PDB file of C-alpha atoms and ligand atoms in Angstrom:
ATOM      1  CA  UNK A  10    -192.988 -94.579-120.844  1.00 86.00           C
ATOM      2  CA  UNK A  11    -191.744 -98.151-121.267  1.00 97.00           C
ATOM      3  CA  UNK A  12    -191.592 -99.503-124.835  1.00 98.00           C
ATOM      4  CA  UNK A  13    -191.917-103.262-125.144  1.00 98.00           C
ATOM      5  CA  UNK A  14    -189.937-104.766-128.031  1.00 98.00           C
ATOM      6  CA  UNK A  15    -190.932-108.324-128.950  1.00 98.00           C
ATOM      7  CA  UNK A  16    -188.594-110.625-130.925  1.00 98.00           C
ATOM      8  CA  UNK A  17    -185.859-108.595-129.249  1.00 98.00           C
ATOM      9  CA  UNK A  18    -183.126-111.043-130.243  1.00 98.00           C
ATOM     10  CA  UNK A  19    -184.203-111.018-133.904  1.00 97.00           C
ATOM     11  CA  UNK A  20    -183.053-109.056-136.936  1.00 98.00           C
ATOM     12  CA  UNK A  21    -185.188-105.964-136.325  1.00 98.00           C
ATOM     13  CA  UNK A  22    -185.863-106.378-132.577  1.00 98.00           C
ATOM     14  CA  UNK A  23    -182.195-106.467-131.601  1.00 98.00           C
ATOM     15  CA  UNK A  24    -181.380-103.326-133.571  1.00 98.00           C
ATOM     16  CA  UNK A  25    -184.525-101.554-132.381  1.00 98.00           C
ATOM     17  CA  UNK A  26    -183.671-102.104-128.712  1.00 98.00           C
ATOM     18  CA  UNK A  27    -180.233-100.535-129.283  1.00 98.00           C
ATOM     19  CA  UNK A  28    -181.619 -97.666-131.348  1.00 98.00           C
ATOM     20  CA  UNK A  29    -184.376 -96.765-128.874  1.00 98.00           C
ATOM     21  CA  UNK A  30    -182.031 -96.972-125.871  1.00 98.00           C
ATOM     22  CA  UNK A  31    -179.425 -94.805-127.613  1.00 98.00           C
ATOM     23  CA  UNK A  32    -182.194 -92.183-127.895  1.00 97.00           C
ATOM     24  CA  UNK A  33    -182.854 -92.401-124.158  1.00 98.00           C
ATOM     25  CA  UNK A  34    -186.022 -94.499-124.202  1.00 98.00           C
ATOM     26  CA  UNK A  35    -186.953 -96.999-121.505  1.00 98.00           C
ATOM     27  CA  UNK A  36    -187.085-100.353-123.341  1.00 98.00           C
ATOM     28  CA  UNK A  37    -188.110-103.844-122.284  1.00 98.00           C
ATOM     29  CA  UNK A  38    -186.442-106.384-124.588  1.00 98.00           C
ATOM     30  CA  UNK A  39    -188.484-109.589-124.669  1.00 98.00           C
ATOM     31  CA  UNK A  40    -188.295-113.001-126.327  1.00 98.00           C
ATOM     32  CA  UNK A  41    -187.795-116.613-125.205  1.00 98.00           C
ATOM     33  CA  UNK A  42    -184.028-116.207-124.861  1.00 98.00           C
ATOM     34  CA  UNK A  43    -183.804-112.416-124.412  1.00 91.00           C
ATOM     35  CA  UNK A  44    -183.345-110.109-121.416  1.00 97.00           C
ATOM     36  CA  UNK A  45    -186.957-110.598-120.322  1.00 98.00           C
ATOM     37  CA  UNK A  46    -188.618-113.934-120.979  1.00 98.00           C
ATOM     38  CA  UNK A  47    -191.649-113.800-123.277  1.00 98.00           C
ATOM     39  CA  UNK A  48    -193.126-116.789-125.077  1.00 98.00           C
ATOM     40  CA  UNK A  49    -196.170-116.530-127.347  1.00 98.00           C
ATOM     41  CA  UNK A  50    -196.937-120.128-126.410  1.00 98.00           C
ATOM     42  CA  UNK A  51    -196.827-119.483-122.642  1.00 98.00           C
ATOM     43  CA  UNK A  52    -199.443-116.897-121.630  1.00 98.00           C
ATOM     44  CA  UNK A  53    -198.102-117.069-118.067  1.00 98.00           C
ATOM     45  CA  UNK A  54    -195.067-115.064-119.291  1.00 98.00           C
ATOM     46  CA  UNK A  55    -197.163-112.175-120.651  1.00 98.00           C
ATOM     47  CA  UNK A  56    -198.269-110.211-117.543  1.00 98.00           C
ATOM     48  CA  UNK A  57    -194.773-109.433-116.252  1.00 97.00           C
ATOM     49  CA  UNK A  58    -193.661-108.382-119.723  1.00 98.00           C
ATOM     50  CA  UNK A  59    -196.629-106.000-120.103  1.00 98.00           C
ATOM     51  CA  UNK A  60    -196.504-104.356-116.661  1.00 98.00           C
ATOM     52  CA  UNK A  61    -196.067-100.586-117.026  1.00 97.00           C
ATOM     53  CA  UNK A  62    -195.845-100.722-120.834  1.00 98.00           C
ATOM     54  CA  UNK A  63    -197.591 -98.088-123.009  1.00 98.00           C
ATOM     55  CA  UNK A  64    -196.138 -98.928-126.429  1.00 98.00           C
ATOM     56  CA  UNK A  65    -195.469-102.296-128.126  1.00 98.00           C
ATOM     57  CA  UNK A  66    -193.378-103.301-131.159  1.00 99.00           C
ATOM     58  CA  UNK A  67    -195.202-106.438-132.200  1.00 99.00           C
ATOM     59  CA  UNK A  68    -193.503-109.138-134.285  1.00 98.00           C
ATOM     60  CA  UNK A  69    -196.175-111.780-134.767  1.00 98.00           C
ATOM     61  CA  UNK A  70    -195.682-115.523-134.334  1.00 96.00           C
ATOM     62  CA  UNK A  71    -196.372-117.696-137.415  1.00 91.00           C
ATOM     63  CA  UNK A  72    -199.352-119.270-135.629  1.00 93.00           C
ATOM     64  CA  UNK A  73    -202.039-116.587-135.207  1.00 96.00           C
ATOM     65  CA  UNK A  74    -203.736-118.383-132.289  1.00 97.00           C
ATOM     66  CA  UNK A  75    -202.345-116.374-129.322  1.00 98.00           C
ATOM     67  CA  UNK A  76    -202.372-112.894-130.908  1.00 98.00           C
ATOM     68  CA  UNK A  77    -205.889-111.730-130.027  1.00 98.00           C
ATOM     69  CA  UNK A  78    -205.595-112.762-126.368  1.00 98.00           C
ATOM     70  CA  UNK A  79    -202.203-111.057-126.107  1.00 98.00           C
ATOM     71  CA  UNK A  80    -203.422-107.780-127.617  1.00 98.00           C
ATOM     72  CA  UNK A  81    -206.522-107.787-125.375  1.00 98.00           C
ATOM     73  CA  UNK A  82    -204.369-108.374-122.306  1.00 98.00           C
ATOM     74  CA  UNK A  83    -201.952-105.648-123.418  1.00 98.00           C
ATOM     75  CA  UNK A  84    -204.759-103.092-123.827  1.00 98.00           C
ATOM     76  CA  UNK A  85    -206.167-104.041-120.398  1.00 98.00           C
ATOM     77  CA  UNK A  86    -202.661-103.549-118.966  1.00 98.00           C
ATOM     78  CA  UNK A  87    -202.546 -99.978-120.371  1.00 98.00           C
ATOM     79  CA  UNK A  88    -200.933-100.287-123.816  1.00 98.00           C
ATOM     80  CA  UNK A  89    -201.935 -97.317-125.973  1.00 98.00           C
ATOM     81  CA  UNK A  90    -200.011 -97.977-129.188  1.00 98.00           C
ATOM     82  CA  UNK A  91    -198.897-100.945-131.300  1.00 98.00           C
ATOM     83  CA  UNK A  92    -196.426-100.920-134.173  1.00 99.00           C
ATOM     84  CA  UNK A  93    -196.716-104.185-136.102  1.00 98.00           C
ATOM     85  CA  UNK A  94    -194.077-105.656-138.408  1.00 98.00           C
ATOM     86  CA  UNK A  95    -195.738-107.210-141.428  1.00 97.00           C
ATOM     87  CA  UNK A  96    -194.993-108.167-145.020  1.00 95.00           C
ATOM     88  CA  UNK A  97    -195.843-106.484-148.332  1.00 94.00           C
ATOM     89  CA  UNK A  98    -198.877-107.708-150.303  1.00 90.00           C
ATOM     90  CA  UNK A  99    -199.741-110.491-147.881  1.00 88.00           C
ATOM     91  CA  UNK A 100    -203.350-109.502-148.431  1.00 81.00           C
ATOM     92  CA  UNK A 101    -202.957-110.399-152.119  1.00 79.00           C
ATOM     93  CA  UNK A 102    -201.368-113.794-151.452  1.00 75.00           C
ATOM     94  CA  UNK A 103    -204.703-115.507-150.999  1.00 70.00           C
ATOM     95  CA  UNK A 104    -204.069-116.175-147.315  1.00 71.00           C
ATOM     96  CA  UNK A 105    -201.498-118.860-148.133  1.00 73.00           C
ATOM     97  CA  UNK A 106    -198.699-117.446-145.999  1.00 82.00           C
ATOM     98  CA  UNK A 107    -198.098-114.833-143.315  1.00 90.00           C
ATOM     99  CA  UNK A 108    -201.107-115.893-141.243  1.00 91.00           C
ATOM    100  CA  UNK A 109    -199.602-114.543-138.015  1.00 95.00           C
ATOM    101  CA  UNK A 110    -198.746-111.158-139.511  1.00 96.00           C
ATOM    102  CA  UNK A 111    -202.178-110.815-141.143  1.00 95.00           C
ATOM    103  CA  UNK A 112    -203.888-111.700-137.863  1.00 96.00           C
ATOM    104  CA  UNK A 113    -201.747-109.149-135.996  1.00 98.00           C
ATOM    105  CA  UNK A 114    -202.737-106.446-138.499  1.00 97.00           C
ATOM    106  CA  UNK A 115    -206.424-107.295-138.068  1.00 97.00           C
ATOM    107  CA  UNK A 116    -206.320-107.582-134.292  1.00 98.00           C
ATOM    108  CA  UNK A 117    -204.500-104.289-133.597  1.00 98.00           C
ATOM    109  CA  UNK A 118    -206.762-102.464-136.060  1.00 98.00           C
ATOM    110  CA  UNK A 119    -209.739-103.617-133.974  1.00 98.00           C
ATOM    111  CA  UNK A 120    -208.051-103.033-130.600  1.00 98.00           C
ATOM    112  CA  UNK A 121    -209.435 -99.532-130.035  1.00 98.00           C
ATOM    113  CA  UNK A 122    -205.968 -98.047-129.365  1.00 98.00           C
ATOM    114  CA  UNK A 123    -203.336 -96.500-131.662  1.00 98.00           C
ATOM    115  CA  UNK A 124    -201.654 -98.674-134.288  1.00 98.00           C
ATOM    116  CA  UNK A 125    -199.244 -98.496-137.216  1.00 98.00           C
ATOM    117  CA  UNK A 126    -198.475-101.322-139.659  1.00 98.00           C
ATOM    118  CA  UNK A 127    -195.054-101.690-141.289  1.00 98.00           C
ATOM    119  CA  UNK A 128    -195.357-103.861-144.422  1.00 98.00           C
ATOM    120  CA  UNK A 129    -191.830-104.679-145.456  1.00 97.00           C
ATOM    121  CA  UNK A 130    -190.004-106.323-148.346  1.00 96.00           C
ATOM    122  CA  UNK A 131    -187.391-108.994-147.581  1.00 95.00           C
ATOM    123  CA  UNK A 132    -184.528-107.707-145.447  1.00 97.00           C
ATOM    124  CA  UNK A 133    -180.946-107.466-146.722  1.00 98.00           C
ATOM    125  CA  UNK A 134    -179.986-109.297-143.544  1.00 98.00           C
ATOM    126  CA  UNK A 135    -181.721-112.495-144.746  1.00 96.00           C
ATOM    127  CA  UNK A 136    -178.555-112.934-146.817  1.00 97.00           C
ATOM    128  CA  UNK A 137    -176.027-112.838-143.976  1.00 96.00           C
ATOM    129  CA  UNK A 138    -177.919-113.393-140.722  1.00 95.00           C
ATOM    130  CA  UNK A 139    -180.447-116.043-141.563  1.00 88.00           C
ATOM    131  CA  UNK A 140    -182.173-118.007-144.275  1.00 84.00           C
ATOM    132  CA  UNK A 141    -179.799-117.576-147.181  1.00 92.00           C
ATOM    133  CA  UNK A 142    -176.470-117.379-145.271  1.00 94.00           C
ATOM    134  CA  UNK A 143    -175.555-121.066-145.374  1.00 93.00           C
ATOM    135  CA  UNK A 144    -176.213-121.624-149.094  1.00 94.00           C
ATOM    136  CA  UNK A 145    -174.341-118.412-149.965  1.00 97.00           C
ATOM    137  CA  UNK A 146    -171.328-119.465-147.911  1.00 96.00           C
ATOM    138  CA  UNK A 147    -171.513-122.854-149.635  1.00 96.00           C
ATOM    139  CA  UNK A 148    -171.367-121.010-153.005  1.00 97.00           C
ATOM    140  CA  UNK A 149    -174.856-121.704-154.396  1.00 96.00           C
ATOM    141  CA  UNK A 150    -178.237-120.109-153.671  1.00 96.00           C
ATOM    142  CA  UNK A 151    -181.064-121.944-155.452  1.00 94.00           C
ATOM    143  CA  UNK A 152    -184.582-120.436-155.345  1.00 94.00           C
ATOM    144  CA  UNK A 153    -187.749-120.334-157.492  1.00 94.00           C
ATOM    145  CA  UNK A 154    -187.982-116.564-157.871  1.00 91.00           C
ATOM    146  CA  UNK A 155    -187.584-115.950-161.578  1.00 86.00           C
ATOM    147  CA  UNK A 156    -186.060-112.758-162.930  1.00 90.00           C
ATOM    148  CA  UNK A 157    -188.258-110.468-160.828  1.00 91.00           C
ATOM    149  CA  UNK A 158    -186.464-107.656-159.057  1.00 94.00           C
ATOM    150  CA  UNK A 159    -186.903-107.113-155.348  1.00 95.00           C
ATOM    151  CA  UNK A 160    -186.217-103.855-153.499  1.00 97.00           C
ATOM    152  CA  UNK A 161    -184.563-105.521-150.482  1.00 98.00           C
ATOM    153  CA  UNK A 162    -184.678-103.320-147.405  1.00 98.00           C
ATOM    154  CA  UNK A 163    -182.062-102.893-144.714  1.00 98.00           C
ATOM    155  CA  UNK A 164    -183.262-104.049-141.293  1.00 98.00           C
ATOM    156  CA  UNK A 165    -181.782-100.847-139.826  1.00 98.00           C
ATOM    157  CA  UNK A 166    -184.143 -98.762-142.011  1.00 98.00           C
ATOM    158  CA  UNK A 167    -187.130-100.817-140.800  1.00 98.00           C
ATOM    159  CA  UNK A 168    -185.922-100.199-137.245  1.00 98.00           C
ATOM    160  CA  UNK A 169    -185.590 -96.447-137.670  1.00 98.00           C
ATOM    161  CA  UNK A 170    -189.072 -96.232-139.194  1.00 99.00           C
ATOM    162  CA  UNK A 171    -190.392 -98.365-136.327  1.00 99.00           C
ATOM    163  CA  UNK A 172    -188.780 -95.998-133.812  1.00 98.00           C
ATOM    164  CA  UNK A 173    -190.447 -93.009-135.499  1.00 98.00           C
ATOM    165  CA  UNK A 174    -193.839 -94.748-135.353  1.00 98.00           C
ATOM    166  CA  UNK A 175    -193.318 -95.896-131.760  1.00 98.00           C
ATOM    167  CA  UNK A 176    -192.287 -92.498-130.399  1.00 98.00           C
ATOM    168  CA  UNK A 177    -193.572 -89.875-132.866  1.00 98.00           C
ATOM    169  CA  UNK A 178    -196.950 -88.322-133.624  1.00 97.00           C
ATOM    170  CA  UNK A 179    -199.133 -88.631-136.722  1.00 98.00           C
ATOM    171  CA  UNK A 180    -198.638 -92.331-137.411  1.00 98.00           C
ATOM    172  CA  UNK A 181    -201.827 -93.813-135.959  1.00 98.00           C
ATOM    173  CA  UNK A 182    -203.892 -95.740-138.498  1.00 98.00           C
ATOM    174  CA  UNK A 183    -201.084 -95.647-141.079  1.00 98.00           C
ATOM    175  CA  UNK A 184    -199.999 -98.641-143.178  1.00 98.00           C
ATOM    176  CA  UNK A 185    -196.453 -98.059-144.438  1.00 98.00           C
ATOM    177  CA  UNK A 186    -195.026-100.061-147.356  1.00 98.00           C
ATOM    178  CA  UNK A 187    -191.295-100.223-146.693  1.00 98.00           C
ATOM    179  CA  UNK A 188    -188.709-101.075-149.354  1.00 98.00           C
ATOM    180  CA  UNK A 189    -185.119-100.393-150.264  1.00 98.00           C
ATOM    181  CA  UNK A 190    -184.391 -97.784-152.968  1.00 98.00           C
ATOM    182  CA  UNK A 191    -183.775-100.119-155.924  1.00 95.00           C
ATOM    183  CA  UNK A 192    -185.096-103.381-157.253  1.00 97.00           C
ATOM    184  CA  UNK A 193    -182.488-106.089-157.896  1.00 97.00           C
ATOM    185  CA  UNK A 194    -182.912-109.627-159.139  1.00 96.00           C
ATOM    186  CA  UNK A 195    -181.541-112.341-156.875  1.00 96.00           C
ATOM    187  CA  UNK A 196    -178.948-113.099-159.571  1.00 96.00           C
ATOM    188  CA  UNK A 197    -177.749-109.455-159.459  1.00 97.00           C
ATOM    189  CA  UNK A 198    -177.747-109.394-155.655  1.00 97.00           C
ATOM    190  CA  UNK A 199    -175.753-112.634-155.459  1.00 98.00           C
ATOM    191  CA  UNK A 200    -173.266-111.339-158.036  1.00 98.00           C
ATOM    192  CA  UNK A 201    -172.657-108.205-155.905  1.00 98.00           C
ATOM    193  CA  UNK A 202    -172.068-110.287-152.767  1.00 98.00           C
ATOM    194  CA  UNK A 203    -169.781-112.629-154.679  1.00 98.00           C
ATOM    195  CA  UNK A 204    -167.650-109.784-156.083  1.00 97.00           C
ATOM    196  CA  UNK A 205    -167.412-107.973-152.731  1.00 97.00           C
ATOM    197  CA  UNK A 206    -166.500-111.077-150.759  1.00 97.00           C
ATOM    198  CA  UNK A 207    -164.195-112.572-153.365  1.00 96.00           C
ATOM    199  CA  UNK A 208    -166.082-115.874-153.033  1.00 96.00           C
ATOM    200  CA  UNK A 209    -167.460-117.692-156.060  1.00 97.00           C
ATOM    201  CA  UNK A 210    -171.226-117.750-155.436  1.00 97.00           C
ATOM    202  CA  UNK A 211    -173.852-118.565-158.033  1.00 97.00           C
ATOM    203  CA  UNK A 212    -177.591-117.959-158.105  1.00 97.00           C
ATOM    204  CA  UNK A 213    -179.515-120.868-159.604  1.00 96.00           C
ATOM    205  CA  UNK A 214    -183.166-120.645-160.616  1.00 95.00           C
ATOM    206  CA  UNK A 215    -185.049-123.835-159.732  1.00 95.00           C
ATOM    207  CA  UNK A 216    -188.663-124.836-160.422  1.00 94.00           C
ATOM    208  CA  UNK A 217    -190.985-124.283-157.440  1.00 91.00           C
ATOM    209  CA  UNK A 218    -191.817-127.986-157.197  1.00 92.00           C
ATOM    210  CA  UNK A 219    -188.126-128.891-156.977  1.00 93.00           C
ATOM    211  CA  UNK A 220    -187.543-126.253-154.311  1.00 92.00           C
ATOM    212  CA  UNK A 221    -190.435-127.465-152.151  1.00 92.00           C
ATOM    213  CA  UNK A 222    -189.351-131.107-152.567  1.00 94.00           C
ATOM    214  CA  UNK A 223    -185.845-130.076-151.424  1.00 91.00           C
ATOM    215  CA  UNK A 224    -187.259-128.476-148.266  1.00 90.00           C
ATOM    216  CA  UNK A 225    -189.234-131.625-147.455  1.00 95.00           C
ATOM    217  CA  UNK A 226    -186.128-133.758-148.021  1.00 95.00           C
ATOM    218  CA  UNK A 227    -184.221-131.504-145.575  1.00 90.00           C
ATOM    219  CA  UNK A 228    -186.884-132.280-142.983  1.00 94.00           C
ATOM    220  CA  UNK A 229    -188.963-129.059-143.078  1.00 91.00           C
ATOM    221  CA  UNK A 230    -192.643-129.627-142.236  1.00 92.00           C
ATOM    222  CA  UNK A 231    -195.015-129.656-145.229  1.00 91.00           C
ATOM    223  CA  UNK A 232    -196.772-126.454-144.103  1.00 87.00           C
ATOM    224  CA  UNK A 233    -193.461-124.540-143.991  1.00 86.00           C
ATOM    225  CA  UNK A 234    -192.577-125.768-147.504  1.00 88.00           C
ATOM    226  CA  UNK A 235    -196.037-124.722-148.694  1.00 86.00           C
ATOM    227  CA  UNK A 236    -195.821-121.279-147.062  1.00 85.00           C
ATOM    228  CA  UNK A 237    -192.399-120.573-148.540  1.00 86.00           C
ATOM    229  CA  UNK A 238    -193.664-121.808-151.894  1.00 86.00           C
ATOM    230  CA  UNK A 239    -196.548-119.329-151.678  1.00 86.00           C
ATOM    231  CA  UNK A 240    -194.177-116.493-150.697  1.00 86.00           C
ATOM    232  CA  UNK A 241    -192.015-117.140-153.745  1.00 89.00           C
ATOM    233  CA  UNK A 242    -195.133-117.251-155.915  1.00 87.00           C
ATOM    234  CA  UNK A 243    -195.936-113.697-154.781  1.00 87.00           C
ATOM    235  CA  UNK A 244    -192.384-112.680-155.649  1.00 89.00           C
ATOM    236  CA  UNK A 245    -192.521-114.385-159.081  1.00 90.00           C
ATOM    237  CA  UNK A 246    -195.825-112.650-159.791  1.00 89.00           C
ATOM    238  CA  UNK A 247    -194.039-109.311-159.354  1.00 91.00           C
ATOM    239  CA  UNK A 248    -196.294-108.132-156.519  1.00 90.00           C
ATOM    240  CA  UNK A 249    -193.451-106.791-154.362  1.00 93.00           C
ATOM    241  CA  UNK A 250    -191.067-105.622-157.049  1.00 95.00           C
ATOM    242  CA  UNK A 251    -191.783-101.871-157.061  1.00 96.00           C
ATOM    243  CA  UNK A 252    -189.788 -99.682-154.649  1.00 98.00           C
ATOM    244  CA  UNK A 253    -191.640 -97.101-152.537  1.00 98.00           C
ATOM    245  CA  UNK A 254    -190.253 -93.806-151.203  1.00 98.00           C
ATOM    246  CA  UNK A 255    -191.776 -94.270-147.738  1.00 98.00           C
ATOM    247  CA  UNK A 256    -188.486 -94.846-145.900  1.00 98.00           C
ATOM    248  CA  UNK A 257    -186.919 -91.696-147.346  1.00 98.00           C
ATOM    249  CA  UNK A 258    -190.019 -89.637-146.541  1.00 98.00           C
ATOM    250  CA  UNK A 259    -190.259 -90.855-142.940  1.00 98.00           C
ATOM    251  CA  UNK A 260    -186.540 -90.699-142.168  1.00 98.00           C
ATOM    252  CA  UNK A 261    -185.664 -87.570-144.196  1.00 98.00           C
ATOM    253  CA  UNK A 262    -182.736 -89.425-145.764  1.00 98.00           C
ATOM    254  CA  UNK A 263    -182.392 -91.924-148.603  1.00 98.00           C
ATOM    255  CA  UNK A 264    -183.126 -95.576-147.842  1.00 98.00           C
ATOM    256  CA  UNK A 265    -179.972 -97.716-147.561  1.00 98.00           C
ATOM    257  CA  UNK A 266    -178.949 -99.106-150.944  1.00 98.00           C
ATOM    258  CA  UNK A 267    -178.098-102.762-151.481  1.00 98.00           C
ATOM    259  CA  UNK A 268    -174.582-101.665-152.497  1.00 98.00           C
ATOM    260  CA  UNK A 269    -174.110 -99.984-149.080  1.00 98.00           C
ATOM    261  CA  UNK A 270    -175.313-103.143-147.342  1.00 98.00           C
ATOM    262  CA  UNK A 271    -172.946-105.326-149.411  1.00 98.00           C
ATOM    263  CA  UNK A 272    -169.978-103.066-148.657  1.00 97.00           C
ATOM    264  CA  UNK A 273    -170.772-103.334-144.927  1.00 97.00           C
ATOM    265  CA  UNK A 274    -171.600-107.036-144.659  1.00 97.00           C
ATOM    266  CA  UNK A 275    -169.764-108.794-147.509  1.00 97.00           C
ATOM    267  CA  UNK A 276    -166.690-106.725-148.398  1.00 94.00           C
ATOM    268  CA  UNK A 277    -163.500-108.745-148.052  1.00 89.00           C
ATOM    269  CA  UNK A 278    -161.310-107.071-145.378  1.00 81.00           C
TER     270      UNK A 278
HETATM  271  N1  NAP B 308    -186.945-111.439-142.597  1.00 60.47           N
HETATM  272  C1  NAP B 308    -187.623-110.717-143.461  1.00 60.47           C
HETATM  273  O1  NAP B 308    -187.166-110.388-144.564  1.00 60.47           O
HETATM  274  C2  NAP B 308    -189.009-110.233-143.122  1.00 60.47           C
HETATM  275  C3  NAP B 308    -189.630-109.274-143.917  1.00 60.47           C
HETATM  276  C4  NAP B 308    -190.931-108.858-143.590  1.00 60.47           C
HETATM  277  C5  NAP B 308    -191.572-109.414-142.506  1.00 60.47           C
HETATM  278  N2  NAP B 308    -190.923-110.355-141.747  1.00 60.47           N
HETATM  279  C6  NAP B 308    -191.620-110.959-140.616  1.00 60.47           C
HETATM  280  O2  NAP B 308    -190.964-110.645-139.428  1.00 60.47           O
HETATM  281  C7  NAP B 308    -191.139-111.708-138.506  1.00 60.47           C
HETATM  282  C8  NAP B 308    -189.788-112.097-137.968  1.00 60.47           C
HETATM  283  O3  NAP B 308    -189.060-112.757-138.985  1.00 60.47           O
HETATM  284  P1  NAP B 308    -187.476-112.729-139.049  1.00 60.47           P
HETATM  285  O4  NAP B 308    -187.075-113.703-140.064  1.00 60.47           O
HETATM  286  O5  NAP B 308    -186.979-111.323-139.201  1.00 60.47           O
HETATM  287  O6  NAP B 308    -187.090-113.329-137.614  1.00 60.47           O
HETATM  288  P2  NAP B 308    -186.286-112.651-136.450  1.00 60.47           P
HETATM  289  O7  NAP B 308    -187.059-111.490-135.879  1.00 60.47           O
HETATM  290  O8  NAP B 308    -184.878-112.403-136.891  1.00 60.47           O
HETATM  291  O9  NAP B 308    -186.284-113.866-135.411  1.00 60.47           O
HETATM  292  C9  NAP B 308    -187.449-114.308-134.756  1.00 60.47           C
HETATM  293  C10 NAP B 308    -187.583-113.662-133.363  1.00 60.47           C
HETATM  294  O10 NAP B 308    -188.764-114.155-132.753  1.00 60.47           O
HETATM  295  C11 NAP B 308    -188.467-114.646-131.442  1.00 60.47           C
HETATM  296  N3  NAP B 308    -189.366-115.769-131.200  1.00 60.47           N
HETATM  297  C12 NAP B 308    -189.452-116.924-131.897  1.00 60.47           C
HETATM  298  N4  NAP B 308    -190.386-117.726-131.375  1.00 60.47           N
HETATM  299  C13 NAP B 308    -190.915-117.065-130.308  1.00 60.47           C
HETATM  300  C14 NAP B 308    -191.935-117.384-129.349  1.00 60.47           C
HETATM  301  N5  NAP B 308    -192.578-118.538-129.360  1.00 60.47           N
HETATM  302  N6  NAP B 308    -192.231-116.464-128.397  1.00 60.47           N
HETATM  303  C15 NAP B 308    -191.573-115.279-128.364  1.00 60.47           C
HETATM  304  N7  NAP B 308    -190.608-114.922-129.239  1.00 60.47           N
HETATM  305  C16 NAP B 308    -190.281-115.812-130.192  1.00 60.47           C
HETATM  306  C17 NAP B 308    -187.003-115.051-131.505  1.00 60.47           C
HETATM  307  O11 NAP B 308    -186.355-114.924-130.254  1.00 60.47           O
HETATM  308  P3  NAP B 308    -186.152-116.132-129.211  1.00 60.47           P
HETATM  309  O12 NAP B 308    -185.613-117.277-129.995  1.00 60.47           O
HETATM  310  O13 NAP B 308    -185.236-115.549-128.210  1.00 60.47           O
HETATM  311  O14 NAP B 308    -187.534-116.382-128.673  1.00 60.47           O
HETATM  312  C18 NAP B 308    -186.424-113.968-132.438  1.00 60.47           C
HETATM  313  O15 NAP B 308    -186.119-112.805-131.692  1.00 60.47           O
HETATM  314  C19 NAP B 308    -191.870-112.832-139.227  1.00 60.47           C
HETATM  315  O16 NAP B 308    -193.247-112.723-138.956  1.00 60.47           O
HETATM  316  C20 NAP B 308    -191.583-112.501-140.667  1.00 60.47           C
HETATM  317  O17 NAP B 308    -192.547-113.016-141.544  1.00 60.47           O
HETATM  318  C21 NAP B 308    -189.656-110.752-142.023  1.00 60.47           C
END
């Protein structure tokens, strides 16, 4: 049984490929720059990626346009199960961000084959592998989030839950809300990374309008600034602030704490 992992160079995809292979699974790792070339925007790349695949880890593109055609083609090619990475409370965000993820949820639910949705909080790894890395290294993270706590989740926990859903039984039709074990404000999280790394780093709360104007000035397209603005609105409204115990229940171990993540990724040697 070949498992297709999309976004296989990304924060969850990369770890999932390793995790599934270490467990002896046959895995096809696909993305534009990965082992096997897959591009959402080039349907000609899809058939080779899907050949012989029964199970798909689906990380949706931002633009929902290609998702339905891809899922239809996958089912025709013999796919029997999708596990979709999504975000928490997107359905309550008034459709202002996460269009790709929402479309993927809808499309797999109507596909007629098995599906599981993983709705996740922000990953710990956003701090050191992506969005927030540069500002943190520069000593100042400025966001419009307010004093709301967020139960950041470790990408490795998302991966291990994904592996359970991809290879186990009893997960069809399930929507799992995945979080870390404790809710921290961004100010608290930044303080922990600052102390562990020995770097002076401050968290600065900025008004949403100022944040969006800053993105535009840096050259981000207006729709990206708007989408991020809407995401932070959901966070400020406290919609994704409560931890769940889903990770611990599915993995039979506690979810990784933010302190464990900080010790691993930020501790000064
Ligand atoms: N980060 C979070 O905290 C978080 C939380 C919940 C949900 N999500 C959702 O998870 C998804 C991934 O976000 P992320 O920030 O974690 O990114 P990521 O998975 O770390 O990186 C994006 C991945 O997508 C691949 N990719 C980009 N454009 C592609 C295309 N046109 N065709 C095929 N593959 C493409 C990239 O590989 P190549 O460059 O090699 O193509 C890369 O592997 C998003 O939908 C996001 O909303 C993220």
